[in-house]
CSV table of C-alpha atoms in Angstrom, one decimal:
chain,number,residue,atom,x,y,z
N,2,MET,CA,-164.5,-16.5,167.4
N,3,THR,CA,-161.0,-17.1,166.1
N,4,ALA,CA,-161.6,-14.7,163.2
N,5,VAL,CA,-163.0,-12.1,165.6
N,6,ARG,CA,-159.9,-12.5,167.9
N,7,HIS,CA,-157.5,-12.2,165.0
N,8,ALA,CA,-159.2,-9.1,163.7
N,9,ALA,CA,-159.0,-7.5,167.2
N,10,GLU,CA,-155.3,-8.4,167.5
N,11,ASP,CA,-154.7,-6.8,164.1
N,12,LEU,CA,-156.5,-3.6,165.1
N,13,LEU,CA,-154.5,-3.5,168.4
N,14,ARG,CA,-151.2,-3.7,166.6
N,15,GLU,CA,-152.3,-0.9,164.3
N,16,LEU,CA,-153.4,1.3,167.2
N,17,ALA,CA,-150.5,0.6,169.5
N,18,PRO,CA,-148.1,3.3,168.3
N,19,GLN,CA,-150.8,5.9,168.1
N,20,VAL,CA,-151.9,5.3,171.6
N,21,LEU,CA,-148.4,5.2,173.1
N,22,GLY,CA,-147.6,8.4,171.1
N,23,ALA,CA,-150.6,10.2,172.6
N,24,LEU,CA,-149.7,9.2,176.1
N,25,VAL,CA,-146.0,10.1,175.8
N,26,ARG,CA,-146.9,13.4,174.3
N,27,ARG,CA,-149.3,14.1,177.1
N,28,TYR,CA,-147.4,12.8,180.1
N,29,GLY,CA,-143.8,12.2,179.0
N,30,MET,CA,-142.3,9.2,180.9
N,31,PHE,CA,-141.8,6.9,178.0
N,32,ASP,CA,-141.1,3.8,180.2
N,33,ALA,CA,-144.2,4.2,182.4
N,34,CYS,CA,-146.5,5.1,179.4
N,35,GLU,CA,-145.3,2.0,177.5
N,36,ASP,CA,-146.1,-0.2,180.4
N,37,ALA,CA,-149.5,1.3,180.8
N,38,VAL,CA,-150.2,0.9,177.1
N,39,GLN,CA,-149.3,-2.8,177.3
N,40,GLU,CA,-151.7,-3.3,180.1
N,41,ALA,CA,-154.4,-1.6,178.0
N,42,LEU,CA,-153.7,-3.7,175.0
N,43,LEU,CA,-153.9,-6.8,177.2
N,44,ALA,CA,-157.3,-5.7,178.6
N,45,ALA,CA,-158.6,-5.0,175.1
N,46,ALA,CA,-157.3,-8.4,173.8
N,47,LEU,CA,-159.4,-10.1,176.6
N,48,GLN,CA,-162.5,-8.0,176.3
N,49,TRP,CA,-163.0,-7.0,172.7
N,50,PRO,CA,-163.5,-10.5,171.3
N,51,GLU,CA,-166.4,-11.0,173.8
N,52,THR,CA,-167.9,-7.6,174.0
N,53,GLY,CA,-167.1,-6.2,170.5
N,54,VAL,CA,-164.8,-3.5,169.4
N,55,PRO,CA,-165.8,0.0,170.9
N,56,ASP,CA,-167.0,2.7,168.5
N,57,ASN,CA,-163.9,4.7,169.3
N,58,PRO,CA,-161.2,1.9,169.9
N,59,GLN,CA,-158.3,4.4,170.0
N,60,GLY,CA,-160.1,6.6,172.5
N,61,TRP,CA,-160.9,3.5,174.6
N,62,LEU,CA,-157.2,2.4,174.7
N,63,VAL,CA,-156.0,5.9,175.4
N,64,THR,CA,-158.4,6.3,178.4
N,65,VAL,CA,-157.7,2.8,179.8
N,66,ALA,CA,-153.9,3.3,179.4
N,67,ALA,CA,-154.1,6.7,181.1
N,68,ARG,CA,-156.1,5.2,184.0
N,69,LYS,CA,-153.4,2.5,184.3
N,70,LEU,CA,-150.7,5.1,184.3
N,71,VAL,CA,-152.3,7.2,187.0
N,72,ASP,CA,-153.0,4.1,189.1
N,73,GLN,CA,-149.5,3.0,188.7
N,74,ILE,CA,-148.0,6.3,189.8
N,75,ARG,CA,-150.5,6.7,192.7
N,76,SER,CA,-149.7,3.2,194.0
N,77,GLU,CA,-146.0,3.8,194.2
N,78,SER,CA,-145.5,6.0,197.3
N,79,ALA,CA,-141.8,6.0,196.7
N,80,ARG,CA,-142.4,8.0,193.5
N,81,ARG,CA,-144.6,10.8,195.0
N,82,ARG,CA,-142.6,13.5,193.3
N,83,ARG,CA,-143.4,12.1,189.9
N,84,GLU,CA,-147.0,11.9,190.8
N,85,ASP,CA,-147.1,15.5,191.8
N,86,ALA,CA,-145.4,16.5,188.5
N,87,LEU,CA,-148.0,14.5,186.6
N,88,ALA,CA,-150.9,16.1,188.5
N,89,LEU,CA,-149.5,19.6,187.9
N,90,ALA,CA,-149.0,18.9,184.2
N,91,THR,CA,-152.4,17.3,183.6
N,92,PRO,CA,-155.8,18.9,183.6
N,93,GLN,CA,-157.9,17.8,186.5
N,94,ALA,CA,-160.6,16.4,184.1
N,95,GLU,CA,-158.0,14.0,182.7
N,96,LEU,CA,-157.5,12.4,186.2
N,97,LEU,CA,-161.2,11.8,186.6
N,98,SER,CA,-162.7,8.5,185.7
N,99,HIS,CA,-164.8,8.9,182.4
N,100,ALA,CA,-166.2,6.7,179.8
N,101,ALA,CA,-163.6,5.5,177.4
N,102,ASN,CA,-165.7,6.1,174.2
N,103,ALA,CA,-166.3,9.7,175.4
N,104,VAL,CA,-162.6,10.7,174.6
N,105,PRO,CA,-162.3,11.9,171.0
N,106,SER,CA,-159.6,10.4,169.0
N,107,THR,CA,-156.8,12.9,168.2
N,108,ASP,CA,-156.1,13.8,164.7
N,109,ARG,CA,-152.3,13.8,165.5
N,110,ASP,CA,-150.5,10.6,164.6
N,111,ASP,CA,-147.2,10.4,166.6
N,112,SER,CA,-146.3,7.0,165.1
N,113,LEU,CA,-143.3,8.3,163.2
N,114,ALA,CA,-141.9,10.3,166.2
N,115,LEU,CA,-142.4,7.0,168.3
N,116,LEU,CA,-140.4,5.1,165.7
N,117,PHE,CA,-137.6,7.6,165.9
N,118,LEU,CA,-137.6,7.5,169.7
N,119,CYS,CA,-137.4,3.6,169.7
N,120,CYS,CA,-134.4,3.9,167.3
N,121,HIS,CA,-132.5,6.3,169.5
N,122,PRO,CA,-128.8,6.4,168.7
N,123,ALA,CA,-128.0,5.6,172.3
N,124,LEU,CA,-129.5,2.1,171.9
N,125,SER,CA,-127.8,-0.9,170.5
N,126,PRO,CA,-129.2,-2.5,167.4
N,127,ALA,CA,-130.7,-5.3,169.3
N,128,SER,CA,-132.4,-3.0,171.7
N,129,ARG,CA,-133.8,-0.9,169.0
N,130,ILE,CA,-135.3,-3.9,167.3
N,131,ALA,CA,-136.9,-5.2,170.6
N,132,LEU,CA,-138.3,-1.8,171.6
N,133,THR,CA,-139.6,-1.1,168.1
N,134,LEU,CA,-141.5,-4.4,168.0
N,135,ARG,CA,-143.0,-3.9,171.4
N,136,ALA,CA,-143.8,-0.2,171.3
N,137,VAL,CA,-144.7,0.2,167.7
N,138,GLY,CA,-145.5,-3.4,166.7
N,139,GLY,CA,-147.6,-4.0,169.8
N,140,LEU,CA,-146.0,-7.4,170.3
N,141,THR,CA,-145.7,-8.8,173.8
N,142,THR,CA,-142.3,-9.5,175.4
N,143,THR,CA,-143.1,-13.2,175.2
N,144,GLN,CA,-143.8,-13.0,171.4
N,145,ILE,CA,-140.5,-11.1,170.8
N,146,ALA,CA,-138.5,-13.5,172.9
N,147,VAL,CA,-139.9,-16.5,171.0
N,148,ALA,CA,-139.2,-14.9,167.7
N,149,PHE,CA,-135.5,-14.3,168.6
N,150,LEU,CA,-135.0,-17.5,170.5
N,151,VAL,CA,-134.0,-16.0,173.7
N,152,PRO,CA,-135.5,-16.5,177.3
N,153,GLU,CA,-138.4,-14.2,178.1
N,154,ALA,CA,-136.4,-12.8,181.1
N,155,THR,CA,-133.6,-11.9,178.8
N,156,MET,CA,-135.8,-10.1,176.4
N,157,ALA,CA,-137.6,-8.3,179.3
N,158,GLN,CA,-134.3,-7.1,180.6
N,159,ARG,CA,-133.2,-5.9,177.2
N,160,ILE,CA,-136.5,-3.9,176.8
N,161,SER,CA,-136.4,-2.5,180.3
N,162,ARG,CA,-132.8,-1.3,179.8
N,163,ALA,CA,-133.7,0.3,176.5
N,164,LYS,CA,-136.6,2.2,178.2
N,165,GLN,CA,-134.3,3.3,181.0
N,166,THR,CA,-131.7,4.5,178.4
N,167,ILE,CA,-134.3,6.7,176.6
N,168,LYS,CA,-135.5,8.0,180.0
N,169,ALA,CA,-131.9,8.9,181.0
N,170,SER,CA,-131.3,10.6,177.7
N,171,GLY,CA,-134.1,13.1,178.4
N,172,THR,CA,-135.3,12.7,174.8
N,173,LEU,CA,-138.8,14.0,174.2
N,174,LEU,CA,-141.3,12.7,171.7
N,175,ALA,CA,-140.5,15.1,168.9
N,176,MET,CA,-139.4,14.9,165.2
N,177,PRO,CA,-135.8,15.8,164.5
N,178,GLU,CA,-135.1,18.3,161.8
N,179,GLY,CA,-132.8,18.8,158.9
N,180,ALA,CA,-129.8,16.4,158.5
N,181,VAL,CA,-130.7,14.7,161.9
N,182,PHE,CA,-134.0,13.7,160.5
N,183,ALA,CA,-132.4,12.1,157.5
N,184,GLU,CA,-130.0,10.3,159.6
N,185,ARG,CA,-132.5,9.0,162.1
N,186,LEU,CA,-134.9,8.0,159.3
N,187,ALA,CA,-132.1,5.9,157.8
N,188,GLU,CA,-131.6,4.2,161.3
N,189,VAL,CA,-135.3,3.4,161.4
N,190,ARG,CA,-135.2,1.8,157.9
N,191,HIS,CA,-132.2,-0.2,158.9
N,192,VAL,CA,-133.9,-1.6,162.0
N,193,LEU,CA,-137.0,-2.7,159.9
N,194,TYR,CA,-134.6,-4.2,157.4
N,195,LEU,CA,-132.9,-6.3,160.1
N,196,VAL,CA,-136.3,-7.4,161.5
N,197,PHE,CA,-137.4,-8.5,158.1
N,198,ASN,CA,-134.2,-10.4,157.3
N,199,GLU,CA,-134.4,-12.2,160.6
N,200,GLY,CA,-137.9,-13.3,159.8
N,201,TYR,CA,-137.0,-14.3,156.2
N,202,THR,CA,-134.0,-16.4,157.2
N,203,THR,CA,-133.6,-17.1,160.9
N,204,THR,CA,-130.1,-17.1,162.3
N,205,GLY,CA,-130.5,-19.9,164.9
N,206,SER,CA,-133.9,-21.6,164.6
N,207,ALA,CA,-134.9,-25.1,163.6
N,208,ASP,CA,-137.1,-23.4,161.0
N,209,LEU,CA,-135.9,-21.5,158.0
N,210,THR,CA,-138.3,-18.6,158.5
N,211,ALA,CA,-140.1,-16.7,161.2
N,212,PRO,CA,-143.1,-15.3,159.3
N,213,GLU,CA,-144.5,-13.3,162.1
N,214,LEU,CA,-141.3,-11.1,162.1
N,215,SER,CA,-141.3,-10.6,158.3
N,216,THR,CA,-145.0,-9.8,158.5
N,217,GLU,CA,-144.6,-7.3,161.2
N,218,ALA,CA,-141.7,-5.6,159.4
N,219,ILE,CA,-143.8,-5.2,156.4
N,220,ARG,CA,-146.7,-3.8,158.3
N,221,ILE,CA,-144.5,-1.2,160.2
N,222,THR,CA,-142.8,-0.3,156.9
N,223,ARG,CA,-146.1,0.3,155.3
N,224,LEU,CA,-146.9,2.6,158.1
N,225,LEU,CA,-143.6,4.4,157.7
N,226,HIS,CA,-144.2,4.8,153.9
N,227,ARG,CA,-147.6,6.2,154.7
N,228,LEU,CA,-146.1,8.8,157.0
N,229,VAL,CA,-143.2,9.8,154.6
N,230,PRO,CA,-144.7,9.0,151.2
N,231,ASN,CA,-142.1,11.1,149.3
N,232,ASP,CA,-139.1,9.3,150.7
N,233,THR,CA,-137.9,7.1,147.9
N,234,GLU,CA,-135.7,4.9,150.0
N,235,THR,CA,-138.6,4.0,152.3
N,236,ALA,CA,-140.7,3.1,149.2
N,237,GLY,CA,-137.7,1.0,148.0
N,238,LEU,CA,-137.4,-0.8,151.3
N,239,LEU,CA,-141.1,-1.6,151.3
N,240,ALA,CA,-140.9,-2.8,147.7
N,241,LEU,CA,-137.9,-5.0,148.6
N,242,MET,CA,-139.7,-6.7,151.4
N,243,LEU,CA,-142.8,-7.3,149.3
N,244,LEU,CA,-140.9,-8.8,146.3
N,245,THR,CA,-138.7,-10.9,148.6
N,246,ASP,CA,-141.5,-12.2,150.9
N,247,ALA,CA,-143.5,-13.1,147.8
N,248,ARG,CA,-141.1,-16.1,147.4
N,249,ARG,CA,-141.5,-17.3,150.9
N,250,PRO,CA,-144.2,-20.0,150.1
N,251,ALA,CA,-141.8,-21.8,147.8
N,252,ARG,CA,-138.7,-21.4,149.9
N,253,THR,CA,-139.3,-24.6,151.9
N,254,GLY,CA,-140.4,-28.1,150.8
N,255,LEU,CA,-142.9,-30.4,152.4
N,256,SER,CA,-140.5,-31.3,155.2
N,257,GLY,CA,-139.4,-27.8,155.9
N,258,GLU,CA,-136.2,-28.2,153.8
N,259,LEU,CA,-134.6,-25.2,152.1
N,260,VAL,CA,-135.4,-24.9,148.4
N,261,PRO,CA,-132.9,-22.6,146.5
N,262,LEU,CA,-134.2,-19.9,144.2
N,263,ALA,CA,-133.2,-21.8,141.0
N,264,GLU,CA,-135.3,-24.9,142.1
N,265,GLN,CA,-138.4,-23.1,143.5
N,266,ASP,CA,-141.8,-23.7,142.1
N,267,ARG,CA,-142.6,-20.3,140.9
N,268,SER,CA,-146.4,-21.0,140.7
N,269,ARG,CA,-146.3,-20.9,144.5
N,270,TRP,CA,-145.0,-17.3,144.6
N,271,ASP,CA,-147.4,-14.7,145.7
N,272,ARG,CA,-148.3,-12.8,142.6
N,273,GLN,CA,-150.2,-10.2,144.4
N,274,LEU,CA,-147.2,-9.2,146.4
N,275,ILE,CA,-145.1,-9.2,143.3
N,276,ALA,CA,-147.4,-7.0,141.4
N,277,GLU,CA,-147.6,-4.5,144.4
N,278,GLY,CA,-143.8,-4.6,144.7
N,279,VAL,CA,-143.1,-4.1,141.0
N,280,GLY,CA,-145.6,-1.3,140.8
N,281,LEU,CA,-144.1,0.5,143.8
N,282,ILE,CA,-140.5,0.3,142.6
N,283,SER,CA,-141.5,1.2,139.0
N,284,ARG,CA,-143.1,4.4,140.4
N,285,THR,CA,-140.2,5.1,142.7
N,286,LEU,CA,-137.1,4.7,140.6
N,287,PRO,CA,-137.8,7.7,138.3
N,288,CYS,CA,-138.7,10.1,141.1
N,289,GLY,CA,-135.2,11.1,142.2
N,290,GLN,CA,-131.9,10.0,143.6
N,291,VAL,CA,-131.6,6.2,143.7
N,292,GLY,CA,-130.5,4.5,146.8
N,293,PRO,CA,-129.4,1.0,148.0
N,294,TYR,CA,-132.9,-0.2,149.0
N,295,GLN,CA,-134.3,0.8,145.6
N,296,LEU,CA,-131.6,-1.0,143.8
N,297,GLN,CA,-132.0,-4.1,145.8
N,298,ALA,CA,-135.8,-4.0,145.1
N,299,ALA,CA,-135.1,-3.6,141.4
N,300,ILE,CA,-132.9,-6.7,141.5
N,301,ALA,CA,-135.6,-8.6,143.3
N,302,ALA,CA,-138.1,-7.4,140.7
N,303,VAL,CA,-135.9,-8.8,137.9
N,304,HIS,CA,-135.8,-12.2,139.6
N,305,ASP,CA,-139.6,-12.2,140.4
N,306,GLU,CA,-140.6,-11.3,136.9
N,307,ALA,CA,-138.7,-14.2,135.2
N,308,GLY,CA,-140.8,-17.1,134.4
N,309,ASN,CA,-138.1,-19.6,135.1
N,310,THR,CA,-134.4,-19.6,136.0
N,311,ASP,CA,-133.2,-19.6,132.4
N,312,ALA,CA,-135.3,-16.5,131.7
N,313,THR,CA,-133.6,-14.4,134.4
N,314,ASP,CA,-132.0,-11.3,133.0
N,315,TRP,CA,-128.6,-11.7,134.5
N,316,PRO,CA,-126.9,-8.9,132.6
N,317,GLN,CA,-129.5,-6.5,134.0
N,318,ILE,CA,-128.9,-7.9,137.5
N,319,LEU,CA,-125.2,-7.4,137.2
N,320,ALA,CA,-125.6,-3.9,136.0
N,321,LEU,CA,-127.8,-3.2,139.1
N,322,TYR,CA,-125.1,-4.8,141.4
N,323,ASP,CA,-122.5,-2.6,139.8
N,324,LEU,CA,-124.6,0.5,140.8
N,325,LEU,CA,-125.3,-0.9,144.2
N,326,GLN,CA,-121.5,-1.2,144.8
N,327,GLN,CA,-121.0,2.4,144.3
N,328,PHE,CA,-122.7,3.2,147.6
N,329,GLY,CA,-119.7,1.8,149.4
N,330,PRO,CA,-118.1,-1.6,150.3
N,331,ASN,CA,-120.6,-4.2,151.4
N,332,PRO,CA,-119.3,-7.8,151.6
N,333,MET,CA,-122.8,-9.3,150.9
N,334,VAL,CA,-123.4,-7.1,147.9
N,335,SER,CA,-120.0,-8.2,146.6
N,336,LEU,CA,-120.8,-11.8,147.2
N,337,ASN,CA,-124.1,-11.6,145.3
N,338,ARG,CA,-122.4,-9.6,142.6
N,339,ALA,CA,-119.9,-12.5,142.2
N,340,VAL,CA,-122.8,-14.8,141.5
N,341,ALA,CA,-124.2,-12.5,138.9
N,342,VAL,CA,-120.7,-12.3,137.3
N,343,ALA,CA,-120.6,-16.1,137.2
N,344,MET,CA,-124.0,-16.3,135.6
N,345,VAL,CA,-123.0,-13.7,132.9
N,346,HIS,CA,-119.3,-14.5,132.3
N,347,GLY,CA,-119.0,-18.1,133.6
N,348,PRO,CA,-118.2,-19.8,136.9
N,349,THR,CA,-114.4,-19.1,136.7
N,350,ALA,CA,-114.9,-15.4,136.6
N,351,GLY,CA,-117.2,-15.7,139.7
N,352,LEU,CA,-114.5,-17.8,141.5
N,353,ASP,CA,-111.9,-15.2,140.8
N,354,LEU,CA,-114.0,-12.6,142.5
N,355,LEU,CA,-114.6,-14.9,145.5
N,356,ALA,CA,-110.8,-15.3,145.8
N,357,GLU,CA,-110.5,-11.5,146.2
N,358,LEU,CA,-113.3,-11.5,148.9
N,359,GLU,CA,-111.4,-14.0,151.1
N,360,THR,CA,-109.2,-11.1,152.2
N,361,ASP,CA,-112.3,-9.4,153.8
N,362,LYS,CA,-112.3,-10.3,157.4
N,363,ARG,CA,-116.1,-10.0,157.5
N,364,LEU,CA,-116.4,-12.8,154.9
N,365,THR,CA,-113.4,-15.0,155.7
N,366,ARG,CA,-114.7,-18.5,156.2
N,367,HIS,CA,-118.3,-17.2,156.3
N,368,HIS,CA,-120.7,-20.0,155.4
N,369,ARG,CA,-122.3,-18.1,152.5
N,370,LEU,CA,-118.9,-17.5,150.9
N,371,LEU,CA,-118.1,-21.1,151.3
N,372,ALA,CA,-121.5,-22.2,149.9
N,373,THR,CA,-121.2,-19.8,146.9
N,374,ARG,CA,-117.8,-21.2,146.1
N,375,ALA,CA,-119.0,-24.8,146.4
N,376,HIS,CA,-121.9,-24.0,144.0
N,377,LEU,CA,-119.6,-22.4,141.4
N,378,LEU,CA,-117.2,-25.3,141.7
N,379,GLU,CA,-120.0,-27.7,141.2
N,380,LEU,CA,-120.9,-25.8,138.0
N,381,LEU,CA,-117.3,-26.4,136.8
N,382,GLY,CA,-117.5,-30.0,137.6
N,383,GLU,CA,-115.0,-29.8,140.4
N,384,ARG,CA,-116.9,-32.3,142.5
N,385,GLU,CA,-114.4,-33.2,145.3
N,386,VAL,CA,-113.4,-29.6,146.1
N,387,ALA,CA,-117.1,-28.6,146.0
N,388,VAL,CA,-118.0,-31.3,148.5
N,389,ARG,CA,-115.4,-30.0,150.9
N,390,SER,CA,-116.7,-26.5,150.6
N,391,TYR,CA,-120.3,-27.6,151.0
N,392,ARG,CA,-119.5,-29.5,154.3
N,393,GLU,CA,-117.3,-26.7,155.6
N,394,ALA,CA,-120.2,-24.2,154.9
N,395,ALA,CA,-122.7,-26.6,156.7
N,396,ARG,CA,-120.4,-26.7,159.8
N,397,ARG,CA,-120.3,-22.9,159.9
N,398,THR,CA,-124.0,-21.9,159.5
N,399,THR,CA,-126.2,-21.4,162.5
N,400,SER,CA,-129.4,-22.2,160.6
N,401,ALA,CA,-130.5,-25.8,160.9
N,402,PRO,CA,-132.4,-25.8,157.5
N,403,GLU,CA,-129.3,-24.3,155.7
N,404,ARG,CA,-127.1,-26.9,157.4
N,405,ARG,CA,-129.3,-29.8,156.2
N,406,HIS,CA,-129.4,-28.3,152.7
N,407,LEU,CA,-125.7,-27.9,152.4
N,408,THR,CA,-125.0,-31.3,153.8
N,409,ASP,CA,-127.5,-32.8,151.3
N,410,ARG,CA,-125.8,-31.0,148.4
N,411,ALA,CA,-122.5,-32.5,149.4
N,412,HIS,CA,-124.0,-35.9,149.8
N,413,ARG,CA,-125.6,-35.7,146.3
N,414,LEU,CA,-122.3,-34.8,144.7
N,415,GLU,CA,-120.6,-37.7,146.5
N,416,ASN,CA,-123.4,-40.1,145.5
N,417,PRO,CA,-124.7,-38.9,142.1
N,418,ALA,CA,-126.7,-42.1,141.5
């Protein structure tokens, strides 16, 4: 029964954006449609494991959600005008109760338009993430709140405000065109990138990772890649996620402690994900203009293809970071490039670059800058200074596993025996 339930949940997450897109296109009212779809998803999650998946699951969900929407509007006498507008805009047959499986599944997939709507420019990054996970990912408010370590009421308010903002904007479910399309697609990619990163290294959890977030980011990015197969940066983003997530099984030890890349047991890496990611980026790079996600994926591929730390092609990684920096200043790219410089030209050269980065307000006293400095000082044999940097980095991180790891590094330097 557990396997059946999981299969039903996976199907529901896949169908959620298609169902919501169908309702929003038919009725408008994104906020009310989203609530109705959530009710339909809940009903399916309770019924399907017991009764079996309908022959036409999408049609079942569209019909049930439409009924929920009509019932919701009819039960709110204070919103009579909206009910009248819906009745006028909807064929009478659609308001009649009919068998769910009798409704044919539409060939139109509005998932991409729905992603664009959830990443509306008027929304804050946090609201875009929350709304995307709920409307496109099919996650419940409770699941999203748990993943981001906030009270359910807080997340519910965030999602509600996001839906009201979209409603107030008057934006319809439609694809933008021209330069606006490219800009909005970049915003969608960025939201998915943020979701994945939060899952790969949580910012405030007792655990290092939140796999459900990374997995959902990969699933939605696969959907996005399927919808825009010729967009090389979307392909690059998917490849980056796959190549990065492939290392997740080896990033923590038996007690949940952080294991740095150089010390990971590479036999635990997911070779299937690596092969898929390498194949994807290998096909994408020659296709056209190279972008930041493609370059990050190429860097991840070099790491993943190395049999061990000593076999890593650091000169190639440095060359890729040099290209990546041409896309504009990015403190984390500069920090990672300093590590590559240290691996190619020695720790002193890396420390010189870190000294330059200290003037960047976005990195000043950042725990990753401090941790990187500590590591390079350790390589130089400067134990006392390295210990102080490790401990300062530990004080500044919000990740409990990172804090334990950095504290342990300092302790081992102080007590080498």
